[in-house]
CSV table of C-alpha atoms and ligand atoms in Angstrom, one decimal:
chain,number,residue,atom,x,y,z
A,875,MET,CA,0.0,-0.1,0.0
A,876,ARG,CA,1.2,3.4,-0.9
A,877,LYS,CA,2.6,5.7,2.0
A,878,ILE,CA,1.8,9.0,2.5
A,879,THR,CA,3.0,12.2,4.5
A,880,ILE,CA,0.6,13.6,7.1
A,881,ALA,CA,1.4,17.2,8.3
A,882,ILE,CA,-0.4,18.3,11.6
A,883,ASP,CA,0.2,22.0,12.4
A,884,GLY,CA,-1.7,24.3,14.9
A,885,TYR,CA,-1.6,26.3,18.0
A,886,SER,CA,0.0,25.3,21.3
A,887,ALA,CA,-1.8,22.4,23.3
A,888,CYS,CA,-4.7,21.6,20.6
A,889,GLY,CA,-3.9,17.9,20.9
A,890,LYS,CA,-1.7,17.9,17.8
A,891,SER,CA,0.9,15.6,19.7
A,892,THR,CA,-1.7,13.2,21.0
A,893,THR,CA,-3.6,13.0,17.8
A,894,ALA,CA,-0.4,12.5,15.7
A,895,LYS,CA,1.1,9.9,18.0
A,896,GLU,CA,-2.1,7.7,17.9
A,897,VAL,CA,-2.5,8.1,14.0
A,898,ALA,CA,0.8,7.2,13.5
A,899,ALA,CA,0.4,3.8,15.7
A,900,ILE,CA,-2.8,2.9,14.2
A,901,LEU,CA,-1.2,3.3,10.7
A,902,GLY,CA,2.0,1.9,11.3
A,903,TYR,CA,3.6,5.2,10.6
A,904,ARG,CA,6.7,7.0,12.4
A,905,TYR,CA,5.9,10.0,14.6
A,906,ILE,CA,7.9,12.9,14.9
A,907,ASP,CA,7.3,15.7,17.2
A,908,SER,CA,9.0,18.7,15.6
A,909,GLY,CA,8.3,20.9,18.7
A,910,ALA,CA,10.5,18.5,20.7
A,911,MET,CA,13.4,19.3,18.2
A,912,TYR,CA,12.8,23.2,19.0
A,913,ARG,CA,12.6,22.4,22.8
A,914,ALA,CA,15.9,20.5,22.7
A,915,VAL,CA,17.7,23.2,21.0
A,916,THR,CA,16.5,25.6,23.6
A,917,LEU,CA,17.7,23.4,26.3
A,918,TYR,CA,21.2,23.5,24.8
A,919,PHE,CA,21.3,27.1,24.3
A,920,LEU,CA,20.0,27.9,27.8
A,921,ASP,CA,22.6,25.3,29.5
A,922,ASN,CA,25.5,26.7,27.4
A,923,HIS,CA,24.5,30.3,27.6
A,924,ILE,CA,24.4,30.6,23.8
A,925,SER,CA,23.7,34.4,22.8
A,926,LEU,CA,20.5,34.5,20.6
A,927,THR,CA,21.9,37.4,18.8
A,928,ASN,CA,25.2,36.2,17.5
A,929,PRO,CA,24.8,34.0,14.4
A,930,LYS,CA,28.2,32.6,14.4
A,931,GLU,CA,27.7,31.3,18.0
A,932,ILE,CA,24.1,30.0,16.9
A,933,ASP,CA,25.8,28.0,14.0
A,934,ARG,CA,28.7,26.6,16.1
A,935,ALA,CA,26.1,25.3,18.7
A,936,LEU,CA,24.0,23.7,16.1
A,937,SER,CA,26.7,21.9,14.6
A,938,GLN,CA,27.2,20.2,18.2
A,939,ILE,CA,23.8,19.5,18.5
A,940,HIS,CA,22.5,15.7,17.4
A,941,LEU,CA,19.0,14.9,17.8
A,942,SER,CA,17.3,11.5,17.6
A,943,PHE,CA,14.0,9.8,18.7
A,944,HIS,CA,13.7,6.3,20.3
A,945,LEU,CA,10.7,4.3,21.6
A,946,ASN,CA,10.5,4.1,25.3
A,947,SER,CA,9.0,1.1,27.3
A,948,HIS,CA,5.5,2.5,26.8
A,949,SER,CA,5.9,2.6,22.9
A,950,ALA,CA,6.0,6.3,23.1
A,951,SER,CA,8.8,8.2,21.3
A,952,ASP,CA,11.3,10.0,23.5
A,953,ALA,CA,13.7,13.0,22.3
A,954,PHE,CA,17.5,12.4,22.9
A,955,MET,CA,20.1,15.0,22.4
A,956,ASN,CA,23.6,14.0,21.9
A,957,GLY,CA,22.6,10.6,23.2
A,958,VAL,CA,21.1,11.7,26.3
A,959,ASN,CA,17.2,11.2,26.8
A,960,VAL,CA,15.8,14.9,27.4
A,961,GLU,CA,12.1,14.0,27.0
A,962,ASN,CA,11.6,15.2,30.9
A,963,LYS,CA,13.7,18.3,30.8
A,964,ILE,CA,12.2,19.8,27.5
A,965,ARG,CA,8.6,19.7,29.0
A,966,LYS,CA,9.5,21.9,31.8
A,967,MET,CA,8.2,25.6,31.8
A,968,ARG,CA,11.8,26.9,31.6
A,969,ILE,CA,11.5,25.5,28.3
A,970,SER,CA,8.1,26.7,27.2
A,971,GLU,CA,9.0,30.2,28.3
A,972,ASN,CA,11.9,30.4,25.9
A,973,VAL,CA,11.5,28.1,23.0
A,974,SER,CA,9.3,30.5,20.9
A,975,GLN,CA,12.1,33.0,21.0
A,976,VAL,CA,14.7,30.3,19.9
A,977,SER,CA,12.4,29.2,17.1
A,978,THR,CA,12.3,32.6,15.5
A,979,ILE,CA,15.8,32.3,14.7
A,980,LYS,CA,16.5,31.8,11.0
A,981,GLU,CA,19.5,29.6,11.6
A,982,VAL,CA,17.7,27.2,13.9
A,983,ARG,CA,14.8,26.8,11.4
A,984,HIS,CA,16.9,26.0,8.6
A,985,ALA,CA,18.7,23.4,10.8
A,986,MET,CA,15.7,21.9,12.0
A,987,VAL,CA,13.8,21.8,8.6
A,988,SER,CA,16.5,20.0,7.1
A,989,GLN,CA,16.5,17.3,9.5
A,990,GLN,CA,12.8,17.1,9.5
A,991,ARG,CA,12.9,16.6,5.8
A,992,LYS,CA,15.6,13.9,6.1
A,993,LEU,CA,13.5,11.9,8.8
A,994,GLY,CA,10.5,12.3,6.4
A,995,LYS,CA,12.1,11.2,3.1
A,996,ASP,CA,10.5,7.8,2.9
A,997,LYS,CA,7.3,9.1,3.6
A,998,GLY,CA,5.0,6.9,6.2
A,999,ILE,CA,5.4,9.6,8.7
A,1000,VAL,CA,3.2,12.1,10.8
A,1001,MET,CA,4.8,15.0,11.9
A,1002,ASP,CA,3.2,17.8,14.0
A,1003,GLY,CA,4.4,21.3,14.5
A,1004,ARG,CA,3.9,25.1,13.1
A,1005,ASP,CA,5.1,24.8,9.8
A,1006,ILE,CA,4.9,21.2,8.6
A,1007,GLY,CA,2.5,21.7,5.9
A,1008,SER,CA,3.5,25.2,4.8
A,1009,VAL,CA,7.4,24.9,4.8
A,1010,VAL,CA,8.6,21.4,5.7
A,1011,PHE,CA,6.4,19.1,3.6
A,1012,PRO,CA,4.5,21.3,1.2
A,1013,ASN,CA,3.6,18.3,-1.0
A,1014,ALA,CA,2.3,16.3,2.0
A,1015,GLU,CA,-0.7,14.2,1.0
A,1016,LEU,CA,-2.8,15.1,4.2
A,1017,LYS,CA,-2.6,18.4,6.0
A,1018,LEU,CA,-4.4,19.5,9.0
A,1019,PHE,CA,-4.7,22.5,11.1
A,1020,LEU,CA,-5.7,22.3,14.6
A,1021,THR,CA,-7.5,25.0,16.6
A,1022,ALA,CA,-9.4,25.0,20.0
A,1023,ASP,CA,-10.7,27.5,22.6
A,1024,ILE,CA,-7.9,28.9,24.6
A,1025,GLN,CA,-9.3,28.0,28.0
A,1026,VAL,CA,-9.8,24.5,26.9
A,1027,ARG,CA,-6.0,24.3,25.6
A,1028,ALA,CA,-4.8,25.6,29.0
A,1029,TYR,CA,-6.7,23.1,30.7
A,1030,ARG,CA,-5.8,20.1,28.7
A,1031,ARG,CA,-2.2,21.3,29.1
A,1032,GLN,CA,-2.5,21.4,32.7
A,1033,GLN,CA,-3.6,17.9,32.9
A,1034,GLU,CA,-1.1,16.7,30.4
A,1035,LEU,CA,1.4,18.3,32.9
A,1036,LEU,CA,-0.1,16.8,35.9
A,1037,GLU,CA,0.2,13.3,34.4
A,1038,LYS,CA,3.9,14.0,34.5
A,1039,ASP,CA,3.7,15.1,38.2
A,1040,LYS,CA,4.4,18.7,37.3
A,1041,LEU,CA,1.7,21.2,38.9
A,1042,VAL,CA,1.6,24.3,37.2
A,1043,ASP,CA,-1.2,27.0,37.8
A,1044,LEU,CA,-3.6,27.6,35.0
A,1045,ASP,CA,-2.8,31.3,34.6
A,1046,THR,CA,0.8,30.4,34.2
A,1047,ILE,CA,0.0,28.1,31.3
A,1048,LEU,CA,-2.5,30.5,29.8
A,1049,SER,CA,-0.3,33.3,29.7
A,1050,ASN,CA,2.5,31.0,28.3
A,1051,ILE,CA,0.4,29.7,25.5
A,1052,THR,CA,-0.8,33.3,24.6
A,1053,ASP,CA,2.7,34.5,24.3
A,1054,ARG,CA,3.6,31.6,22.2
A,1055,ASP,CA,0.7,31.7,19.7
A,1056,ARG,CA,1.6,35.4,19.2
A,1057,ILE,CA,5.4,34.7,18.7
A,1058,ASP,CA,4.8,32.0,16.4
A,1059,SER,CA,2.1,33.5,14.3
A,1060,THR,CA,4.0,37.0,13.9
A,1061,ARG,CA,7.6,35.8,13.5
A,1062,LYS,CA,9.3,36.6,10.0
A,1063,GLU,CA,10.8,33.1,9.4
A,1064,SER,CA,7.7,30.4,8.6
A,1065,PRO,CA,5.3,31.8,11.0
A,1066,LEU,CA,2.5,29.6,12.0
A,1067,ILE,CA,-0.4,29.5,9.3
A,1068,LYS,CA,-2.7,27.4,7.9
A,1069,ALA,CA,-1.7,26.1,4.6
A,1070,LYS,CA,-4.0,26.9,1.7
A,1071,ASP,CA,-4.7,23.1,1.3
A,1072,ALA,CA,-4.7,22.4,5.0
A,1073,ILE,CA,-8.2,20.9,6.6
A,1074,GLY,CA,-9.2,22.9,9.7
A,1075,LEU,CA,-10.3,21.0,12.7
A,1076,ASP,CA,-11.7,22.7,15.8
A,1077,THR,CA,-11.0,20.3,18.8
A,1078,THR,CA,-12.8,22.4,21.3
A,1079,HIS,CA,-15.8,20.0,21.8
A,1080,VAL,CA,-14.1,16.8,20.3
A,1081,THR,CA,-12.5,14.1,22.2
A,1082,ILE,CA,-9.3,12.7,21.4
A,1083,ASP,CA,-10.8,9.4,20.2
A,1084,GLU,CA,-13.0,11.0,17.9
A,1085,GLN,CA,-10.1,13.3,16.6
A,1086,VAL,CA,-8.0,10.3,16.0
A,1087,ASP,CA,-10.8,8.4,14.1
A,1088,GLU,CA,-11.5,11.4,12.0
A,1089,VAL,CA,-8.0,11.7,11.1
A,1090,VAL,CA,-7.4,8.1,10.4
A,1091,ARG,CA,-10.3,8.0,8.3
A,1092,MET,CA,-9.0,10.9,6.3
A,1093,ALA,CA,-5.7,9.4,5.9
A,1094,ILE,CA,-7.2,6.0,4.7
A,1095,SER,CA,-9.0,7.9,1.8
A,1096,LYS,CA,-5.8,9.6,0.9
A,1097,ILE,CA,-3.9,6.3,1.0
A,1098,LEU,CA,-6.5,4.5,-1.2
A,1099,LEU,CA,-6.7,7.5,-3.5
A,1100,LYS,CA,-5.1,6.5,-6.9
A,1101,LYS,CA,-2.9,9.2,-8.2
B,1386,CDP,O1,3.1,21.0,22.4
B,1386,CDP,P1,3.0,22.7,22.2
B,1386,CDP,O2,1.9,23.0,21.5
B,1386,CDP,O3,3.2,23.3,23.6
B,1386,CDP,O4,4.4,23.0,21.6
B,1386,CDP,P2,5.3,22.4,20.8
B,1386,CDP,O5,5.0,21.4,19.7
B,1386,CDP,O6,6.2,21.4,21.6
B,1386,CDP,O7,6.5,23.3,20.3
B,1386,CDP,C1,7.0,24.3,21.0
B,1386,CDP,C2,7.5,25.6,20.3
B,1386,CDP,O8,8.5,25.3,19.3
B,1386,CDP,C3,6.3,26.3,19.7
B,1386,CDP,O9,5.6,26.9,20.4
B,1386,CDP,C4,7.1,26.9,18.5
B,1386,CDP,O10,7.7,28.4,18.9
B,1386,CDP,C5,8.1,26.0,18.3
B,1386,CDP,N1,7.9,25.3,17.0
B,1386,CDP,C6,8.3,25.6,15.7
B,1386,CDP,O11,8.5,27.1,15.7
B,1386,CDP,N2,8.1,25.0,14.6
B,1386,CDP,C7,7.6,23.8,14.6
B,1386,CDP,N3,7.6,23.0,13.7
B,1386,CDP,C8,7.3,23.3,15.9
B,1386,CDP,C9,7.4,23.9,17.2
């Protein structure tokens, strides 16, 4: 059966990653969380005090960062940086508070997009992020753009963090996702936009299971579609 590329973009905490992960598992596709890559770069930049305004320093730092994904014992994909599992560290608020700024940097975007294209060269991939349908895989067979009410998004993110034993108050989360949405949508390099051929999905009143069923149904009809 022919393999396709599925791009899932949208605002923070709309359920992109959860949907992408489950859709990939059902189709037997690879799942890549592009946001985890920007989060890992942010971790490296903060830990190594990289100046965000010095292109040479940024290029040098990027050349030192090797990112990969490996399945953990729960069949979920963990992000590794230079051979070390950084999955837990990159989900902390310290990273959420800095990642959108780091993601505006041209050199960072070029390096990540090139790695993402390599990961997706054989298709059979579900990738979620902000510019996957618009920049990384403009020819993806299925493109989705997720939105949801901001209060619902903040609540869902709080629950997600709680499951990882991280208690963060709702106002902190709300202010963080509002800031990130603004920076992501207004940056110069590949801003968060809905690609012309992306299908919009408002997930405010939809459960994850319904969302996953809908995307799998769309993916199967694309897979069966004769070129
Ligand atoms: O899961 P959540 O929606 O909180 O965000 P994420 O997917 O982990 O992405 C974190 C941040 O990385 C975003 O707010 C963007 O600033 C950046 N990002 C990006 O610029 N381009 C992507 N393809 C993915 C993430």
